[in-house]
PDB file of C-alpha atoms in Angstrom:
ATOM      1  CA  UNK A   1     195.237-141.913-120.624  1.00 48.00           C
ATOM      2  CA  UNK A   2     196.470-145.379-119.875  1.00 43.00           C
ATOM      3  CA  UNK A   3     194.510-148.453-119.233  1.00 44.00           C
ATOM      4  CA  UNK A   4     194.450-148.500-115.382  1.00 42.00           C
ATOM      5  CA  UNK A   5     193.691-144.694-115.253  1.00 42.00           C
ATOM      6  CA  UNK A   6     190.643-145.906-117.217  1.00 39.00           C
ATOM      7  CA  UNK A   7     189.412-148.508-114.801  1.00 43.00           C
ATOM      8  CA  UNK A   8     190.768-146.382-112.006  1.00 43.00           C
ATOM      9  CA  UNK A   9     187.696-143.799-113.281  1.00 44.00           C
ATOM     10  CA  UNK A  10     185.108-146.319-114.325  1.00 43.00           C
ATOM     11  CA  UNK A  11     185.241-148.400-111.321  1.00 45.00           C
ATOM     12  CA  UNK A  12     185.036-144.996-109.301  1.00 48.00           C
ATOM     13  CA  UNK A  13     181.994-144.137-111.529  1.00 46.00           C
ATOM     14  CA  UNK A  14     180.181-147.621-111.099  1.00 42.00           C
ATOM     15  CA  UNK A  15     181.088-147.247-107.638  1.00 49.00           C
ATOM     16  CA  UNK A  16     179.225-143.779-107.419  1.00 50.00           C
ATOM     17  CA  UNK A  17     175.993-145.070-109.117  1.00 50.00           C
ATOM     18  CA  UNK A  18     175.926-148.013-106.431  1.00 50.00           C
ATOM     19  CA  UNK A  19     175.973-145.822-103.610  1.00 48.00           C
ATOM     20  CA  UNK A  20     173.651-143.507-105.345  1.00 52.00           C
ATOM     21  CA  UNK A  21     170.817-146.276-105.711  1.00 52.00           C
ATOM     22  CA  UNK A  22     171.482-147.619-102.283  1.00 52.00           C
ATOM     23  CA  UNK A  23     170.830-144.321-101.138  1.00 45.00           C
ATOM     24  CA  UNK A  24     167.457-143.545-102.942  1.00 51.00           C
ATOM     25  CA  UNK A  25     166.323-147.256-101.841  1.00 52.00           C
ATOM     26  CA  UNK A  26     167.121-146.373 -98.065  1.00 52.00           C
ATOM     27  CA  UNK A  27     165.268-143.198 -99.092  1.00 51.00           C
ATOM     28  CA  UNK A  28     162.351-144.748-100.181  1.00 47.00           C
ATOM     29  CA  UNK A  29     162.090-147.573 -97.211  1.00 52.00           C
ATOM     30  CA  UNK A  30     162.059-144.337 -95.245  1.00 51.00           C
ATOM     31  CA  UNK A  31     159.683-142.569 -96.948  1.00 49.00           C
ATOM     32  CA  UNK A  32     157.064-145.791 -96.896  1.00 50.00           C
ATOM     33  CA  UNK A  33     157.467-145.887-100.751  1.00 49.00           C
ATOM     34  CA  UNK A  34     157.545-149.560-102.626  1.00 49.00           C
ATOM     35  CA  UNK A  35     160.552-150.024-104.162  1.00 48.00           C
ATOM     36  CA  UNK A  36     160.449-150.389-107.660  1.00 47.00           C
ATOM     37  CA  UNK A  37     161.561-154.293-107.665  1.00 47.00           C
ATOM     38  CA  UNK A  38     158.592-154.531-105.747  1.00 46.00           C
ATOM     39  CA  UNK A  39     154.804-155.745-107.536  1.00 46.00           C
ATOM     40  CA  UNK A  40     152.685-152.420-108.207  1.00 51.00           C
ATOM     41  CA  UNK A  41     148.667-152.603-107.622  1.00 51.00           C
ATOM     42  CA  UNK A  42     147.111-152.697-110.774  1.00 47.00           C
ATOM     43  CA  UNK A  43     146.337-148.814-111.704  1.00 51.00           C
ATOM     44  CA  UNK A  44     142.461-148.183-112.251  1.00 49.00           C
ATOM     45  CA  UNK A  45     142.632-147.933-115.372  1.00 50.00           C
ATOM     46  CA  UNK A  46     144.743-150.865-116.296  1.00 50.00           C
ATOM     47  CA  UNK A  47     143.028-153.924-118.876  1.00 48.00           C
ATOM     48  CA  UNK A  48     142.736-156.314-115.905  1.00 43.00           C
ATOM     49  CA  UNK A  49     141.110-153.665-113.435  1.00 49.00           C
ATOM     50  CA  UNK A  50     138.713-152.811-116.190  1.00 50.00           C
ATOM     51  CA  UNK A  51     138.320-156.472-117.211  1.00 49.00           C
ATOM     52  CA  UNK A  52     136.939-156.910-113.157  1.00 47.00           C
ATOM     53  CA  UNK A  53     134.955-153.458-112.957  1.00 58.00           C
ATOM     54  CA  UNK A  54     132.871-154.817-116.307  1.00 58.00           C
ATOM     55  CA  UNK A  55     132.192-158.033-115.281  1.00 63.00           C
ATOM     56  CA  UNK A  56     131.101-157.042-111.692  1.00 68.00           C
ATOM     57  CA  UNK A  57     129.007-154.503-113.318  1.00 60.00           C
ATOM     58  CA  UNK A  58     127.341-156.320-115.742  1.00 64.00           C
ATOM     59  CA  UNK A  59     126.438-158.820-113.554  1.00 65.00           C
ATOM     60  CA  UNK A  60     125.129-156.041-111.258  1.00 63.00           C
ATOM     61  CA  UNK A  61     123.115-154.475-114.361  1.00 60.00           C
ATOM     62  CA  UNK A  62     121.024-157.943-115.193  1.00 56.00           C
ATOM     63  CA  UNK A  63     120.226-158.570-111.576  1.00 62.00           C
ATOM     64  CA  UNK A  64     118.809-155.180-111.459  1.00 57.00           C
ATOM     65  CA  UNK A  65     117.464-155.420-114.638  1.00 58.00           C
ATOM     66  CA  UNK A  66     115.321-158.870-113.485  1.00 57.00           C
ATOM     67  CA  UNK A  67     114.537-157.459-110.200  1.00 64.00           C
ATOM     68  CA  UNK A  68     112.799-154.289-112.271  1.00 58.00           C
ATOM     69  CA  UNK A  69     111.094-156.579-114.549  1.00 57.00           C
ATOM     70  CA  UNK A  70     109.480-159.079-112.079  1.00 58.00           C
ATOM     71  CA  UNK A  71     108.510-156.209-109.928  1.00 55.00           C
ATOM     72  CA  UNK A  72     106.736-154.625-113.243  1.00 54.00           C
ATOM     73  CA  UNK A  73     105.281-157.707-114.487  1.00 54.00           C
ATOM     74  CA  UNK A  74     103.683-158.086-110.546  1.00 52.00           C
ATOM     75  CA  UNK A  75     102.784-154.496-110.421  1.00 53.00           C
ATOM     76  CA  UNK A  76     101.101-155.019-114.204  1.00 56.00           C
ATOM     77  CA  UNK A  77      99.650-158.246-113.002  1.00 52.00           C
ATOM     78  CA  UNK A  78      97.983-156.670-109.869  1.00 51.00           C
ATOM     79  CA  UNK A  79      96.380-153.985-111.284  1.00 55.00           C
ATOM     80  CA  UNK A  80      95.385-155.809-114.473  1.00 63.00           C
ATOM     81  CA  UNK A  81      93.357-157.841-111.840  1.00 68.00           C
ATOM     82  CA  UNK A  82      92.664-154.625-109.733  1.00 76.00           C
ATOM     83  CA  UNK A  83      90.783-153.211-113.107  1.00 83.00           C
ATOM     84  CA  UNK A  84      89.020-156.074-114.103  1.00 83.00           C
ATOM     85  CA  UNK A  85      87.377-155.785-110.998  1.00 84.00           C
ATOM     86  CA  UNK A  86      86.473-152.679-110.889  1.00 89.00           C
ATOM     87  CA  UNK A  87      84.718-152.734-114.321  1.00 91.00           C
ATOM     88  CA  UNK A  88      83.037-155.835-113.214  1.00 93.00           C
ATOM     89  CA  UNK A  89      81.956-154.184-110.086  1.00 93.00           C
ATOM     90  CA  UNK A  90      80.782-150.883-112.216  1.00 95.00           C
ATOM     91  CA  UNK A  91      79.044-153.864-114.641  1.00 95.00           C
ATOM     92  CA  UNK A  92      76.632-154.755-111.640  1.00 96.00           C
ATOM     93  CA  UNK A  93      75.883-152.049-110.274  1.00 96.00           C
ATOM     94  CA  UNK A  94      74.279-150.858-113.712  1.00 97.00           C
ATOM     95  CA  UNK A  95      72.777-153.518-114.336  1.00 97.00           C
ATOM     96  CA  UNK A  96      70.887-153.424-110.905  1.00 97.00           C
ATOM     97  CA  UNK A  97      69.982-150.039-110.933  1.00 97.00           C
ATOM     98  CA  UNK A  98      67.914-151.042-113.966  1.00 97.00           C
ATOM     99  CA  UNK A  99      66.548-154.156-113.412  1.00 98.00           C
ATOM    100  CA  UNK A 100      65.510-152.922-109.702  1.00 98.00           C
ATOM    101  CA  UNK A 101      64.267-149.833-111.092  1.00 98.00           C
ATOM    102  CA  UNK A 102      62.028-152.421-113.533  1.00 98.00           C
ATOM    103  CA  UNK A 103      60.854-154.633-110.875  1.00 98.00           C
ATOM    104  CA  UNK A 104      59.748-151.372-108.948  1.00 97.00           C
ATOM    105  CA  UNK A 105      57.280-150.548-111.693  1.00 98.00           C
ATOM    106  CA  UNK A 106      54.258-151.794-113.211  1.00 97.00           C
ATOM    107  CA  UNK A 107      50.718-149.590-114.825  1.00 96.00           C
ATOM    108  CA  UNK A 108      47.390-151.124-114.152  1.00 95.00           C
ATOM    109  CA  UNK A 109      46.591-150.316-117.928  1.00 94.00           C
ATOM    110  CA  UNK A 110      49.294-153.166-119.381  1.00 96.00           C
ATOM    111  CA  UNK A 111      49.748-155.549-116.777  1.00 96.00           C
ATOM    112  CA  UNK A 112      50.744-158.341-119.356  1.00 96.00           C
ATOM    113  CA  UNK A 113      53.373-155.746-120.803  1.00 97.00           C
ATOM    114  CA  UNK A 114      54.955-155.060-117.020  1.00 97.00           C
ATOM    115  CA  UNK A 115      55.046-158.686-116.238  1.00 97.00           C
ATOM    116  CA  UNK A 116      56.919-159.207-119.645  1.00 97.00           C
ATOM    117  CA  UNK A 117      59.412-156.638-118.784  1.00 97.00           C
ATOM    118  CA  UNK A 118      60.169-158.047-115.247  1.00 97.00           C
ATOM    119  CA  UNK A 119      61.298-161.479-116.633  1.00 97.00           C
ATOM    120  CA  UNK A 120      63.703-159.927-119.112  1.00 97.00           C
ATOM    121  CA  UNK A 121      65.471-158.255-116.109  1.00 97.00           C
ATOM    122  CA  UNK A 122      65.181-161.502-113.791  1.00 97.00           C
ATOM    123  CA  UNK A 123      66.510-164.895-114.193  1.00 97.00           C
ATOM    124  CA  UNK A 124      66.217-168.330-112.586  1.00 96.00           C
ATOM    125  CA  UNK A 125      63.117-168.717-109.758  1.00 96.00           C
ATOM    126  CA  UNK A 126      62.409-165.100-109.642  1.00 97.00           C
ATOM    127  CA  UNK A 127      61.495-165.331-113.439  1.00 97.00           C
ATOM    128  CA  UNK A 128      59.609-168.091-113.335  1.00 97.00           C
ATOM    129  CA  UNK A 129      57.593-166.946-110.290  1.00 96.00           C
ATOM    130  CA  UNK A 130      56.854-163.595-113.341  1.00 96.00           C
ATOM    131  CA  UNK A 131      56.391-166.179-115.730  1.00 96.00           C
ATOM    132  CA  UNK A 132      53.906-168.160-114.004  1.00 95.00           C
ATOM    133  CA  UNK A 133      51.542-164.879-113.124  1.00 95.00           C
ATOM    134  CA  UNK A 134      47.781-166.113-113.758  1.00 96.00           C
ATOM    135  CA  UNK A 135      45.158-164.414-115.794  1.00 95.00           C
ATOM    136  CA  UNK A 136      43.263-164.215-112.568  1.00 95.00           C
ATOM    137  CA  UNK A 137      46.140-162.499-110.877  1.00 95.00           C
ATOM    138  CA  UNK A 138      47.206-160.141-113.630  1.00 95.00           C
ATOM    139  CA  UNK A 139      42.679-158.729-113.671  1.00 95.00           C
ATOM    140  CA  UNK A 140      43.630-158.380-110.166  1.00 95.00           C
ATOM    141  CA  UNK A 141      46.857-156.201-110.244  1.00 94.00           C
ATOM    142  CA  UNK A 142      44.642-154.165-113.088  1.00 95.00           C
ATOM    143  CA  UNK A 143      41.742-153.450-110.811  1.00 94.00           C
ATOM    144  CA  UNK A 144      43.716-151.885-108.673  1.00 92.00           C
ATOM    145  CA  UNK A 145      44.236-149.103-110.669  1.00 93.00           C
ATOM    146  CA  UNK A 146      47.438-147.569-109.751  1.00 94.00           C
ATOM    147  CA  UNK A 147      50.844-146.804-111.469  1.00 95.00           C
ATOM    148  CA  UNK A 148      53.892-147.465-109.628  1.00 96.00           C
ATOM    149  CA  UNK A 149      57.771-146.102-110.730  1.00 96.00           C
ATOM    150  CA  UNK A 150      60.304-147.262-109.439  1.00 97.00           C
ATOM    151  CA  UNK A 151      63.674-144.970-109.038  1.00 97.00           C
ATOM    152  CA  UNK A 152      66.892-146.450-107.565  1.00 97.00           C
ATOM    153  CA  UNK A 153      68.913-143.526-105.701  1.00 97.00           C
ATOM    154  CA  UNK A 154      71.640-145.315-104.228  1.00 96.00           C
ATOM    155  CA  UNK A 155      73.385-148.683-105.267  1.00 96.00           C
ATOM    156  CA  UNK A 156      76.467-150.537-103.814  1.00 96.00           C
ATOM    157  CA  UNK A 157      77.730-153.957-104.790  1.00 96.00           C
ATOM    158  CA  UNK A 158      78.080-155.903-101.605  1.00 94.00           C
ATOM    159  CA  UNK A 159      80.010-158.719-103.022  1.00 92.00           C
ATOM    160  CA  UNK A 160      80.726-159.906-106.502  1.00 93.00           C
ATOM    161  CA  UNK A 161      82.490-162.972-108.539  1.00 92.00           C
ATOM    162  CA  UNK A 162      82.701-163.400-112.102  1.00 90.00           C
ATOM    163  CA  UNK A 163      79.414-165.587-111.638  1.00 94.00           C
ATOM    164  CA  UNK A 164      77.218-163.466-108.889  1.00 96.00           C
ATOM    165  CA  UNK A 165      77.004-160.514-107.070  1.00 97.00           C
ATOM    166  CA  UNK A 166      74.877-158.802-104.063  1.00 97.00           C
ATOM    167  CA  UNK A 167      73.666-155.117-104.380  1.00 97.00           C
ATOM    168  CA  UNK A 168      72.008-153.086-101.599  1.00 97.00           C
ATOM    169  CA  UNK A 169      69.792-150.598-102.710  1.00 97.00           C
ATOM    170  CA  UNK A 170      67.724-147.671-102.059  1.00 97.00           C
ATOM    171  CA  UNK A 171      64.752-147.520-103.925  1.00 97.00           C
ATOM    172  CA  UNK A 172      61.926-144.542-104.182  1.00 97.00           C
ATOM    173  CA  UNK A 173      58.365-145.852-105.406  1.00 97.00           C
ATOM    174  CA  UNK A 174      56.599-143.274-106.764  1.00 96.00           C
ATOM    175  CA  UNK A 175      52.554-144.492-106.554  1.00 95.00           C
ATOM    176  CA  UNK A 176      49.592-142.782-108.731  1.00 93.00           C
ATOM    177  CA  UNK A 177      45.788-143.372-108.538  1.00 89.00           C
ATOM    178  CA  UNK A 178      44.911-144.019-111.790  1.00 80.00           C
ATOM    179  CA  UNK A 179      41.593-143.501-111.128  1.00 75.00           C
ATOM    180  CA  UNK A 180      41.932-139.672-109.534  1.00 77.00           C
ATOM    181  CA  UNK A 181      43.928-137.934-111.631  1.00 72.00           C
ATOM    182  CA  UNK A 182      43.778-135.028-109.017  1.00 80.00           C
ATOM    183  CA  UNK A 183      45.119-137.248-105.916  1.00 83.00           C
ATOM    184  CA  UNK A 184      48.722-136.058-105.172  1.00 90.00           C
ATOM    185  CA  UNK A 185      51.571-139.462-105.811  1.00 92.00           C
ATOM    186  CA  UNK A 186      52.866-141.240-102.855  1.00 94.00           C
ATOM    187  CA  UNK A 187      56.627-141.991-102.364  1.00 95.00           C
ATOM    188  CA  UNK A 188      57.433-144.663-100.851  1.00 94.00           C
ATOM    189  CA  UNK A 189      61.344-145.095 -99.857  1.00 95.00           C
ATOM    190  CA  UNK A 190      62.630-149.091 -99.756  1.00 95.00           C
ATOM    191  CA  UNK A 191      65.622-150.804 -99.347  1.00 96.00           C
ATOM    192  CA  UNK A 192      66.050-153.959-101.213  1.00 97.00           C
ATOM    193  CA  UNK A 193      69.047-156.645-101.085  1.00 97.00           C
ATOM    194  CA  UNK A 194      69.204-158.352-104.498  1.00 97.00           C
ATOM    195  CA  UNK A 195      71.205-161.177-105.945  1.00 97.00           C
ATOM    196  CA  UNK A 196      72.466-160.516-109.410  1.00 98.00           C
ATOM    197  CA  UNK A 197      73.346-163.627-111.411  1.00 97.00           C
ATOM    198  CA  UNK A 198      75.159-163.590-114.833  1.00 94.00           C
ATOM    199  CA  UNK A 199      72.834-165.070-117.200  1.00 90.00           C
ATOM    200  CA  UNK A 200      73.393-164.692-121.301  1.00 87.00           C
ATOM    201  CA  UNK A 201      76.450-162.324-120.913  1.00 89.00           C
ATOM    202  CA  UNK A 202      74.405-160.072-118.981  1.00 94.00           C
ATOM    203  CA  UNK A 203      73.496-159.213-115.485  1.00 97.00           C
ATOM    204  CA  UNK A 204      69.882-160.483-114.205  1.00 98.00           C
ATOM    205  CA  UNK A 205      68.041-160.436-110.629  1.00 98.00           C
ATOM    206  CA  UNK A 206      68.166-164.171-109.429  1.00 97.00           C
ATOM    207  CA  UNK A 207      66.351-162.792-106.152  1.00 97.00           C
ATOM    208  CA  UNK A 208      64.875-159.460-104.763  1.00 97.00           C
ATOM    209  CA  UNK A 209      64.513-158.907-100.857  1.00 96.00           C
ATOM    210  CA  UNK A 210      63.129-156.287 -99.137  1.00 94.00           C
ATOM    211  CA  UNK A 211      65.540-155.225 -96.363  1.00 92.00           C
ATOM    212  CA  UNK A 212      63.980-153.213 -92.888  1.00 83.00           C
ATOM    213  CA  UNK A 213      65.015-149.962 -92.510  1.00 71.00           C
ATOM    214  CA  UNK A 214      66.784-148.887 -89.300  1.00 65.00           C
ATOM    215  CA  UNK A 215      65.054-145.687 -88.313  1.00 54.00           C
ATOM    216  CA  UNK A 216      66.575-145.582 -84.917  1.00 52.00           C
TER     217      UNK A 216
END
């Protein structure tokens, strides 16, 4: 084959592949496609896409994660505080029912004992109102010759700090002649608003009122 039969054929070839890739670009344009000269979108899995996806992620993961653990620490917080309360609140009102059940009762046969027992469950000018209880007035309390018990039904703390607290309470005082062993006990139903002061770790009356009864 000679030398211009040669080009002849290669130029026609070369020719032919032209027109073929001019006709797959018009193709393309037609069909919306990029052309491949063109710059791609990075595919999703591609180390730059990733690189982005990560990073917005993590930073999405440690806001979360701070939002979670300031809302637990709060939520910890608040009922750390709610529970402290509550035990303090639980604190008083045992300690009143006692001490009011105490300062409800008193036997004509140890007067000196009874009084005793009402200062350990009182504190400040209340005690030393107990404490200051004449010999005079203690052979009076005995010559009256009855036994008194005191029995707190019902309790509720009114208000309470870590210092004080005010209790409302119902109170049933039984009442026995000593002297007639045959006479039938008297109950006597009370209501008494006391102030409970923390005195020595523990809970103490700082003052005892008795509180009228609405019977209406």
């Amino acid at each position: 084959m000679s030398r211009s039969r040669l080009h002849t054929q290669t130029g026609d070839r070369v020719d032919d592949e032209s027109a073929e890739r001019e006709v797959d670009r018009d193709e393309a344009d037609e069909a919306g496609e990029t052309p491949s000269e063109a710059v791609e979108p990075l595919e999703e899995d591609s180390p730059v896409r990733r690189g982005i996806g990560a990073t917005s992620w993590v930073a999405l993961a440690v806001a979360v994660l701070f939002g979670i653990s300031g809302a637990v620490a709060w939520w910890s917080s608040h009922e750390s505080d709610d529970l402290a309360l509550a035990k303090q609140r639980d604190a008083v009102r045992i300690a009143a029912t006692h001490d009011i059940a105490v300062l409800n009762t008193l036997d004509y046969r140890s007067i000196a004992q009874g009084l005793k027992s009402w200062q350990s469950v009182s504190t400040g000018t209340l005690r030393d109102q107990f404490a200051g209880v004449t010999e005079k007035d203690q052979q009076l309390l005995a010559d009256q010759k009855k036994i008194s018990t005191g029995k707190v039904v019902e309790a509720a703390v009114l208000d309470v700090d870590p210092a004080s607290a005010t209790v409302l309470a119902s109170v049933e005082v039984t009442v026995r002649a000593g002297s007639d062993a045959s006479a039938e006990p008297v109950v006597k139903r009370n209501r008494f608003s006391a102030d409970m002061t923390r005195s020595g770790g523990q809970w103490k009356v700082s003052s005892l009122q008795q509180v009228a009864v609405d019977v209406s």
